[in-house]
mmCIF file of C-alpha atoms in Angstrom:
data_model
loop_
_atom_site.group_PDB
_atom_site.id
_atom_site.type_symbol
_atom_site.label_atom_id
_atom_site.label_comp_id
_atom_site.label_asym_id
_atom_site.label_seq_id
_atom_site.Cartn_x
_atom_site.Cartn_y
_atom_site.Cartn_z
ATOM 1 C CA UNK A 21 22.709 -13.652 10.387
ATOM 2 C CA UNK A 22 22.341 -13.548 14.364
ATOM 3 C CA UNK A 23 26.348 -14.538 14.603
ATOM 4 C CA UNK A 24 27.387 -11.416 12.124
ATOM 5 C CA UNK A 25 29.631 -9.594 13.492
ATOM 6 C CA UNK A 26 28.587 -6.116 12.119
ATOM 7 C CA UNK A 27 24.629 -6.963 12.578
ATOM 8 C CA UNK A 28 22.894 -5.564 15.645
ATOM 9 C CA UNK A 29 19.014 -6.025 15.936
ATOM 10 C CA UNK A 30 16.977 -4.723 18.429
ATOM 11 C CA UNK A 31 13.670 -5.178 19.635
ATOM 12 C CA UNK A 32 11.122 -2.864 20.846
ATOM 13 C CA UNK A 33 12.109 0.474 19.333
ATOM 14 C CA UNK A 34 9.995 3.116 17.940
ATOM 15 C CA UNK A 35 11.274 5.343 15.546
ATOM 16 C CA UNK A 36 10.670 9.398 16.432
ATOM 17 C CA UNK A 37 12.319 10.830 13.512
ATOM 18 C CA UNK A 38 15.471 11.067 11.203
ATOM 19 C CA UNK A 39 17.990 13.588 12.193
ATOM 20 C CA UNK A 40 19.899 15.753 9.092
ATOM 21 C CA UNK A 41 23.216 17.750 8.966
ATOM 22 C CA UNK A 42 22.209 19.840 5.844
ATOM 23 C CA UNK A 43 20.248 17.879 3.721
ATOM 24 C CA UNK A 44 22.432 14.373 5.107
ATOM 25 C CA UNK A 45 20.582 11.878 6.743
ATOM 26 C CA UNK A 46 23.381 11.290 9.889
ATOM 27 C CA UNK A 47 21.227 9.451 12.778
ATOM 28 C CA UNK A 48 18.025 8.206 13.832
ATOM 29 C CA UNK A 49 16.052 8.876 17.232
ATOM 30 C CA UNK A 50 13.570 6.635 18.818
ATOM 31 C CA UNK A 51 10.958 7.385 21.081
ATOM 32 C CA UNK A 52 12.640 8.115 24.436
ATOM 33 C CA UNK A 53 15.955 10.091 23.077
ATOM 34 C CA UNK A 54 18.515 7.829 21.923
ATOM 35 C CA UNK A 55 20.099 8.314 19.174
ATOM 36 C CA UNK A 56 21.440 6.377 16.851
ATOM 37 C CA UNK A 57 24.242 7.632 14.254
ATOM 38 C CA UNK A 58 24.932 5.999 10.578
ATOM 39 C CA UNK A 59 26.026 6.544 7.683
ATOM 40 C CA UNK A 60 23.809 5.380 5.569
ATOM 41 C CA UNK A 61 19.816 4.695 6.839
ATOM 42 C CA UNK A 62 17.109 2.723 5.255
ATOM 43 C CA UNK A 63 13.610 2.969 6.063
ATOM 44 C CA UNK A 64 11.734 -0.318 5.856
ATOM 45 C CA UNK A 65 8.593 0.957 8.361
ATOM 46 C CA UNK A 66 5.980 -0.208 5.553
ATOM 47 C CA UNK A 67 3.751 1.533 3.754
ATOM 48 C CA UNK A 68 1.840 4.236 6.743
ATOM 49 C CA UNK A 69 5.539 3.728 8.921
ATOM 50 C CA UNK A 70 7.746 5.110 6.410
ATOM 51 C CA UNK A 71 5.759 8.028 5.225
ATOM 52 C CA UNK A 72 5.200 8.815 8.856
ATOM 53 C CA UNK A 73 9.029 9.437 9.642
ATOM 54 C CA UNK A 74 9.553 11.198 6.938
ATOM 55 C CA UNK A 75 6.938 13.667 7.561
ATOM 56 C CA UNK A 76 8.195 13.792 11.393
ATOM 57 C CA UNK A 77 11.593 13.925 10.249
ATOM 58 C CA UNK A 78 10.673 17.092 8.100
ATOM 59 C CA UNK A 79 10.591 15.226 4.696
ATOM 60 C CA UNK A 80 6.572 15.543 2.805
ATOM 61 C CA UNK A 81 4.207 18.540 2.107
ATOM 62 C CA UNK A 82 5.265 21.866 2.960
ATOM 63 C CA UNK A 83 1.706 23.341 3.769
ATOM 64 C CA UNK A 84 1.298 19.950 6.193
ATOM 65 C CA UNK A 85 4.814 20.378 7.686
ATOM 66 C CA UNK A 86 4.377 24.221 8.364
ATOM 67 C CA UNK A 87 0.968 23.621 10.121
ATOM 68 C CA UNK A 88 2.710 21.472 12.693
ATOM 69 C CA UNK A 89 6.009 23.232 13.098
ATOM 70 C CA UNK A 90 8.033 20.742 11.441
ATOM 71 C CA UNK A 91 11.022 22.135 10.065
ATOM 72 C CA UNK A 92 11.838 20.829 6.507
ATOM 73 C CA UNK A 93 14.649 18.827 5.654
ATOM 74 C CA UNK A 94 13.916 19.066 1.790
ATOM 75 C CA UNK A 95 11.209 20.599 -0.897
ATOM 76 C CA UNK A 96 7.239 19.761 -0.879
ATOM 77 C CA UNK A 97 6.726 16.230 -2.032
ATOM 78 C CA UNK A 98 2.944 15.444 -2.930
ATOM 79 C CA UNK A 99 2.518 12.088 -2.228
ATOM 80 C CA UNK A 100 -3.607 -19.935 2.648
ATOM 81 C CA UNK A 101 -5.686 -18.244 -0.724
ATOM 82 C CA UNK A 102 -5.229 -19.176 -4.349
ATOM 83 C CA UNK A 103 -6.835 -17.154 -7.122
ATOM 84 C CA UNK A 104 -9.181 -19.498 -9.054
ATOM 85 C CA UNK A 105 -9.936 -16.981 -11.572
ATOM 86 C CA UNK A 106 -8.762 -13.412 -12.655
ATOM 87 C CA UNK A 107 -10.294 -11.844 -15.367
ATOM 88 C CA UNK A 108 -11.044 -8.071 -17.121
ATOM 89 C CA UNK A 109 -14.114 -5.797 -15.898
ATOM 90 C CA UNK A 110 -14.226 -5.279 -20.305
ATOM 91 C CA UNK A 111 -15.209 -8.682 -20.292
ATOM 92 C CA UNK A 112 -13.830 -11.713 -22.547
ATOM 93 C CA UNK A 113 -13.886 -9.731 -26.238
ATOM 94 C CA UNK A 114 -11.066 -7.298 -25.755
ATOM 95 C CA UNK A 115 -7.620 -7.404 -24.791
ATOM 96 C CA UNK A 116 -8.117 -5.071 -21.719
ATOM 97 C CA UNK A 117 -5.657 -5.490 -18.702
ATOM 98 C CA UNK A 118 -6.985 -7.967 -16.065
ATOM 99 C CA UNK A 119 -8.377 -5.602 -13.224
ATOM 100 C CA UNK A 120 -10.568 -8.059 -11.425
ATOM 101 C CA UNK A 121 -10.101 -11.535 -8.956
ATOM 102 C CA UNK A 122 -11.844 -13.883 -7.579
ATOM 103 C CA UNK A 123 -11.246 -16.065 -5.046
ATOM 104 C CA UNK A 124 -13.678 -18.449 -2.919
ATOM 105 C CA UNK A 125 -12.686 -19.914 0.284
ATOM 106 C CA UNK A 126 -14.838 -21.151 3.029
ATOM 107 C CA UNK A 127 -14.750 -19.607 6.877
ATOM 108 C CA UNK A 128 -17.430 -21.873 8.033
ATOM 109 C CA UNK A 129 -18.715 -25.265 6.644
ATOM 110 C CA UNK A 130 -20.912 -25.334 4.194
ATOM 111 C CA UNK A 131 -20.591 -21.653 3.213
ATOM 112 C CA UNK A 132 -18.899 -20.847 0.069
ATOM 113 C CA UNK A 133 -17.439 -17.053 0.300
ATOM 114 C CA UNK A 134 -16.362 -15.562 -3.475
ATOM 115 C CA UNK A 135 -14.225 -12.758 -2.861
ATOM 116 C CA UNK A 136 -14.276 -10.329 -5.438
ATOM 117 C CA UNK A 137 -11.073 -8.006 -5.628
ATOM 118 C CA UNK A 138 -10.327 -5.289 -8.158
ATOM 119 C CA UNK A 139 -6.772 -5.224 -8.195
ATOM 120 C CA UNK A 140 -6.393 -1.833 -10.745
ATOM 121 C CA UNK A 141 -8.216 0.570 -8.545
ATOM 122 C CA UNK A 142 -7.686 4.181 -9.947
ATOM 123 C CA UNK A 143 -9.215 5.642 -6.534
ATOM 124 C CA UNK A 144 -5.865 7.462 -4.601
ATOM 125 C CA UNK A 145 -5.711 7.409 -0.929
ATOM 126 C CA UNK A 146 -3.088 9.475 1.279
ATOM 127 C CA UNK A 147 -1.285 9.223 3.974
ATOM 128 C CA UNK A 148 -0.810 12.170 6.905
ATOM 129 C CA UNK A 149 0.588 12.578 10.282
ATOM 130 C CA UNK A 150 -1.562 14.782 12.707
ATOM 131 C CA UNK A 151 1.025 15.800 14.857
ATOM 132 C CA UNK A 152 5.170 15.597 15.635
ATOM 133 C CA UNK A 153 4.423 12.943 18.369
ATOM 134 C CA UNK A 154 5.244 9.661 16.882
ATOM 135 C CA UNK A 155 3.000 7.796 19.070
ATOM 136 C CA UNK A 156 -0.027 9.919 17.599
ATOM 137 C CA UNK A 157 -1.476 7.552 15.024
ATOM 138 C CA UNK A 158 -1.114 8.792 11.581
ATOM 139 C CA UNK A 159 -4.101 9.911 9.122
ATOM 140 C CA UNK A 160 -4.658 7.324 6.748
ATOM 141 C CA UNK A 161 -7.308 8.079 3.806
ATOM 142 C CA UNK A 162 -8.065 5.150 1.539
ATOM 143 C CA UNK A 163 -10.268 6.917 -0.290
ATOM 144 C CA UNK A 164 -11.931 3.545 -1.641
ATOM 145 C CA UNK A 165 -13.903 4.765 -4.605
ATOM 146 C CA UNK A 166 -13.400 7.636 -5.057
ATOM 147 C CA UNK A 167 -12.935 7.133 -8.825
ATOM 148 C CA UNK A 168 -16.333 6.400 -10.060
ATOM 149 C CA UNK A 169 -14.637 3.994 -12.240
ATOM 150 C CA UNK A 170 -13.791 1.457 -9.544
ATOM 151 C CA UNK A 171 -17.331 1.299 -8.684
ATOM 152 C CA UNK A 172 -18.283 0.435 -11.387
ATOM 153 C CA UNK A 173 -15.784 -2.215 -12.347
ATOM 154 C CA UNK A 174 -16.325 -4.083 -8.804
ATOM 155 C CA UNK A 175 -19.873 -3.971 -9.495
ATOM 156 C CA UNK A 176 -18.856 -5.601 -12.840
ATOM 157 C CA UNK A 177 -16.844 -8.146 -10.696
ATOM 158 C CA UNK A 178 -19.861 -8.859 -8.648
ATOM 159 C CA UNK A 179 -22.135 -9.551 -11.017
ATOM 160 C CA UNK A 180 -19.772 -11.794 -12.978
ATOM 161 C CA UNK A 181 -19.011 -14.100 -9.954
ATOM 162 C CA UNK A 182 -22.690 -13.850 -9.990
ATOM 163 C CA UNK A 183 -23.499 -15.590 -12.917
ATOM 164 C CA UNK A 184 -20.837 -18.005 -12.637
ATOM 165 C CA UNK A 185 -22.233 -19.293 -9.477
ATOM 166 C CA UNK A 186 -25.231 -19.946 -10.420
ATOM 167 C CA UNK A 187 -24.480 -21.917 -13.659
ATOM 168 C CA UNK A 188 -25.200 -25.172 -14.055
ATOM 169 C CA UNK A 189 -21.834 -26.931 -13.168
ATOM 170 C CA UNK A 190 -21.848 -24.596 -9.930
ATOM 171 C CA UNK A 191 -25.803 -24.218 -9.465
ATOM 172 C CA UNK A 192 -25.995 -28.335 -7.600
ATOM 173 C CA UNK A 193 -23.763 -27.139 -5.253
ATOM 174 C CA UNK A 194 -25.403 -23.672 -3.844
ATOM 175 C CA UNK A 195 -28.268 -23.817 -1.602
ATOM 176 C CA UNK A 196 -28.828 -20.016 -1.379
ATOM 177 C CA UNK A 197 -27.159 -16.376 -1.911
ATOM 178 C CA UNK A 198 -26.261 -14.735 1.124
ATOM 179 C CA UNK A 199 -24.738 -11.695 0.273
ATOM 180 C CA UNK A 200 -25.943 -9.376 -1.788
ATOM 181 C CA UNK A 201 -29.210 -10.993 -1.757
ATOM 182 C CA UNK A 202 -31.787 -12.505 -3.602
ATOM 183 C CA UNK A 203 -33.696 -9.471 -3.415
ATOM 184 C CA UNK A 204 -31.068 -7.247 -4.708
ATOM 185 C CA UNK A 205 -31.738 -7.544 -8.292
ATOM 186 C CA UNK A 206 -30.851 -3.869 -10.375
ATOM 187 C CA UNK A 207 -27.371 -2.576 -10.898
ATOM 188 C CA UNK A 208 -28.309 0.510 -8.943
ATOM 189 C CA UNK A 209 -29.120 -2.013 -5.975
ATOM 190 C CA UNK A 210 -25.721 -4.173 -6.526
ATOM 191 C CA UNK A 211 -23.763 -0.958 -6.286
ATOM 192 C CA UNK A 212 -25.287 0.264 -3.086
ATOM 193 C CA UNK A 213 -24.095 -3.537 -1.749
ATOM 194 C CA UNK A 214 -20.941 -3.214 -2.894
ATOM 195 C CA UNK A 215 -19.921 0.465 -1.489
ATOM 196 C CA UNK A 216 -21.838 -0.944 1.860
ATOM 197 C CA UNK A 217 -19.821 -4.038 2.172
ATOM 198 C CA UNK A 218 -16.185 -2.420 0.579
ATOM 199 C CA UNK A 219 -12.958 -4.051 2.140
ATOM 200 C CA UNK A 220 -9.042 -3.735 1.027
ATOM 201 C CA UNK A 221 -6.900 -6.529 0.720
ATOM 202 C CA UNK A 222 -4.227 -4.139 2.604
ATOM 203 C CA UNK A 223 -1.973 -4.205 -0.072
ATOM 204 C CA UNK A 224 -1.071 -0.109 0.630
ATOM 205 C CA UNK A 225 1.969 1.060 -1.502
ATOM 206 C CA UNK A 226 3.088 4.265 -2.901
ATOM 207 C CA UNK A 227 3.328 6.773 -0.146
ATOM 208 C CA UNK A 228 6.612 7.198 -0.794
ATOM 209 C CA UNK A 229 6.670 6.852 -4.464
ATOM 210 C CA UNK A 230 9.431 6.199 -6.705
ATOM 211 C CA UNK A 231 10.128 8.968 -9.416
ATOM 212 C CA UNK A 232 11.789 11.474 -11.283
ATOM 213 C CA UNK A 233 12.984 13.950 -9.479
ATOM 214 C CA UNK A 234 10.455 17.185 -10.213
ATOM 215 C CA UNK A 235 7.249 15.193 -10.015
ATOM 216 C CA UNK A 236 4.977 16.713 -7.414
ATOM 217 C CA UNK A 237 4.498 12.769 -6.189
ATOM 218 C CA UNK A 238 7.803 11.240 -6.256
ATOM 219 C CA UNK A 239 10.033 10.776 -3.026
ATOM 220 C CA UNK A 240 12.441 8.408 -3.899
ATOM 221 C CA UNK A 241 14.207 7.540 -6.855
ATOM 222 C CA UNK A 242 15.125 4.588 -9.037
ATOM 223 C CA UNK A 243 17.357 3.649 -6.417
ATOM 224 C CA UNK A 244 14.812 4.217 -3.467
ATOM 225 C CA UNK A 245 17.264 7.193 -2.322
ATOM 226 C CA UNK A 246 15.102 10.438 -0.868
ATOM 227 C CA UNK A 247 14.929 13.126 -3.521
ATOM 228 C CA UNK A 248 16.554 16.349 -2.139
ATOM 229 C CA UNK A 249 18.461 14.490 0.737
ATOM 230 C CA UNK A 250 21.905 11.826 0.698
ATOM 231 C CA UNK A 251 22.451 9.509 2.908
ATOM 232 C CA UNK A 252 18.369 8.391 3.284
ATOM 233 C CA UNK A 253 16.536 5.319 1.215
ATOM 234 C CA UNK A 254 13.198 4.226 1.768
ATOM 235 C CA UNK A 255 13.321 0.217 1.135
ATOM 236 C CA UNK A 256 9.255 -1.435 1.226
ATOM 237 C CA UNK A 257 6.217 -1.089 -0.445
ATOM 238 C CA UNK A 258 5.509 2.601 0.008
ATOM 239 C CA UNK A 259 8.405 3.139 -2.635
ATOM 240 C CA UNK A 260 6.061 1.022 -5.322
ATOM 241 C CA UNK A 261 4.792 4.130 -7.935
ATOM 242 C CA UNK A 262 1.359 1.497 -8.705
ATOM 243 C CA UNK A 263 0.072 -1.081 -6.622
ATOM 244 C CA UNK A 264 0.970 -4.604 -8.776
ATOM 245 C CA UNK A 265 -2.111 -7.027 -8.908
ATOM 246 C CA UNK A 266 -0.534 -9.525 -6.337
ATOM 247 C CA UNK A 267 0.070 -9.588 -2.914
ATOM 248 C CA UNK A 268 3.146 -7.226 -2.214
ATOM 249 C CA UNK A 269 5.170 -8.980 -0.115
ATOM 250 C CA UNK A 270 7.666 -10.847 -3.297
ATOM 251 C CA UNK A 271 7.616 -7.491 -5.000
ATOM 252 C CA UNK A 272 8.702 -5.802 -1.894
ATOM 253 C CA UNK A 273 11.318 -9.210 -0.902
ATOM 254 C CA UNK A 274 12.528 -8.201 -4.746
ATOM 255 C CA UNK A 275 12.849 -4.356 -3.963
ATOM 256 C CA UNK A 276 14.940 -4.814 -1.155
ATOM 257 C CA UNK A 277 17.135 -7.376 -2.844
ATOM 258 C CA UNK A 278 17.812 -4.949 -5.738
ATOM 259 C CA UNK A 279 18.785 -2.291 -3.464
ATOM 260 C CA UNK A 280 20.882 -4.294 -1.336
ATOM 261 C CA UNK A 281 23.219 -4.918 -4.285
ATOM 262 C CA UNK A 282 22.801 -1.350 -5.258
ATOM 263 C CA UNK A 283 23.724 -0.184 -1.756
ATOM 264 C CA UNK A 284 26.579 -2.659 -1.908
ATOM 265 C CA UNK A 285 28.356 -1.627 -5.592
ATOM 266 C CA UNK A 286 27.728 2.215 -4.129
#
C-alpha cells in the first residue's frame, strides 16, 4: 500500500474539524490551519475521536452546539485472553441471551485472577466536547450502572465464578480468596464490591450510531454516511447501534470492509 500511487499517509496530524459548503462535507482542517480538500471524507477517529469532530465540525446536539458557538452543519442528533466460559445471568434453565464472561488469567505467579465481564450492559454512557478547541479533551460519561439491571447481573456473574471456584475440581488448587473477600458474605455486601471495584473492557461503540434517519440517536446510516450531510461517513466502532459481546476490533475490520466496497460501487 506504501508504493500506491494515489495513497498519501501522514503522521502526526490532529484533526480540528470538518469544513461544509451547504450541508457537503468538502475539506478537513487539522490543528494548526491546513486544510485539506476531498471529495469524499471518512472518519475512522474511534469511538470518543469521531464523535468529537463531528461535534467541532457542527454535527451533534443542538442545545450542546449552541452553548459553545458552534454553528450547525445539520439537525440535533441525540447520541493474549481466551474466554473459558460465557454463560447467562438467568442461569442454565432458560434460553436467555448470554450476557456474562469469564475469563481467568494470571498477572503474577501463583495468583489466579477470574475476570468477570457482562458483555449486555443496558447502562448508556455519552460522549461530549467541552469546548471548540480540539486539543480540549472531550467529556466522556460511561455511566457504568446506571441501569440497576447491570448491577445486578454482574453481581450474578460474581457469585457464579464464585461457586465454581471453589468446587471440588477447582477447590485443590485455591489457597485463598482475595477479592471480594472471605468476609464479604451477603448479596448486599457483593454488590458494594462490585460497584467499588467496576472496570470496562474499553470496548466503547455507538456514539455515532447507525440508524434510520428520524431517530433522535442515529448519525449515520446503513451505509455509515452522516444523516443530513453528503459527502461525510463515519467508518469505526462509534457507528455500531449495540455493543456486540466480543472484542470490537473484527466487527469494526468487517465495517470498514463493507463500506469500502460500498464506497467503491458508489
Amino acid at each position: 500500500a506504501r508504493g500506491r500511487p494515489n495513497l498519501t499517509v501522514r503522521d502526526g496530524c490532529e484533526v480540528d474539524h470538518v469544513e461544509f459548503a451547504g450541508d457537503r462535507a468538502v475539506a478537513v482542517h487539522l490543528i494548526g490551519g491546513e486544510r485539506l480538500a476531498a471529495d469524499l471524507i471518512v472518519l475512522s477517529a474511534g469511538s470518543i475521536g469521531s464523535p468529537s469532530i463531528l461535534m467541532r465540525s457542527g454535527v451533534g446536539p443542538a442545545g450542546l452546539l449552541d452553548r459553545l458557538g458552534i454553528p450547525e452543519a445539520v439537525g440535533d442528533l441525540l447520541p493474549p485472553l481466551q474466554t473459558m466460559l460465557a454463560f447467562s445471568s438467568a442461569g442454565p434453565a432458560t434460553d436467555a441471551e448470554v450476557d456474562l464472561h469469564a475469563i481467568p488469567f494470571t498477572l503474577a505467579p501463583g495468583q489466579l485472577i477470574v475476570a468477570v465481564g457482562l458483555v449486555r450492559p443496558m447502562s448508556m454512557g455519552s460522549v461530549e466536547i467541552r469546548s471548540r478547541d480540539p486539543q480540549d479533551a472531550p467529556k466522556v460519561l460511561l455511566n457504568l450502572m446506571h441501569h440497576p439491571g447491570d448491577l445486578r447481573r454482574l453481581t450474578t456473574g460474581v457469585a457464579a465464578v464464585r461457586d465454581i471456584v471453589s468446587s471440588g475440581p477447582m477447590a485443590k488448587y485455591v489457597g485463598a480468596e482475595l477479592w471480594p473477600g472471605p468476609d464479604v458474605t451477603t448479596p448486599g455486601q457483593l454488590a458494594d464490591a462490585v460497584l467499588q471495584a467496576k472496570n470496562t473492557y474499553a470496548h466503547a461503540v455507538g456514539t455515532c450510531s447507525m440508524g434510520d434517519a428520524g431517530l433522535p440517536w442515529a448519525v449515520v446510516d446503513q451505509q455509515c454516511a452522516v444523516h443530513g450531510v453528503t459527502g461525510l461517513h463515519v467508518v469505526d466502532a462509534s457507528v455500531m447501534p449495540s455493543i456486540p459481546s466480543v472484542p470490537t476490533n473484527l466487527t469494526t475490520m468487517m465495517i470498514a470492509e463493507r463500506c469500502a466496497d460500498l464506497l467503491r460501487e458508489a
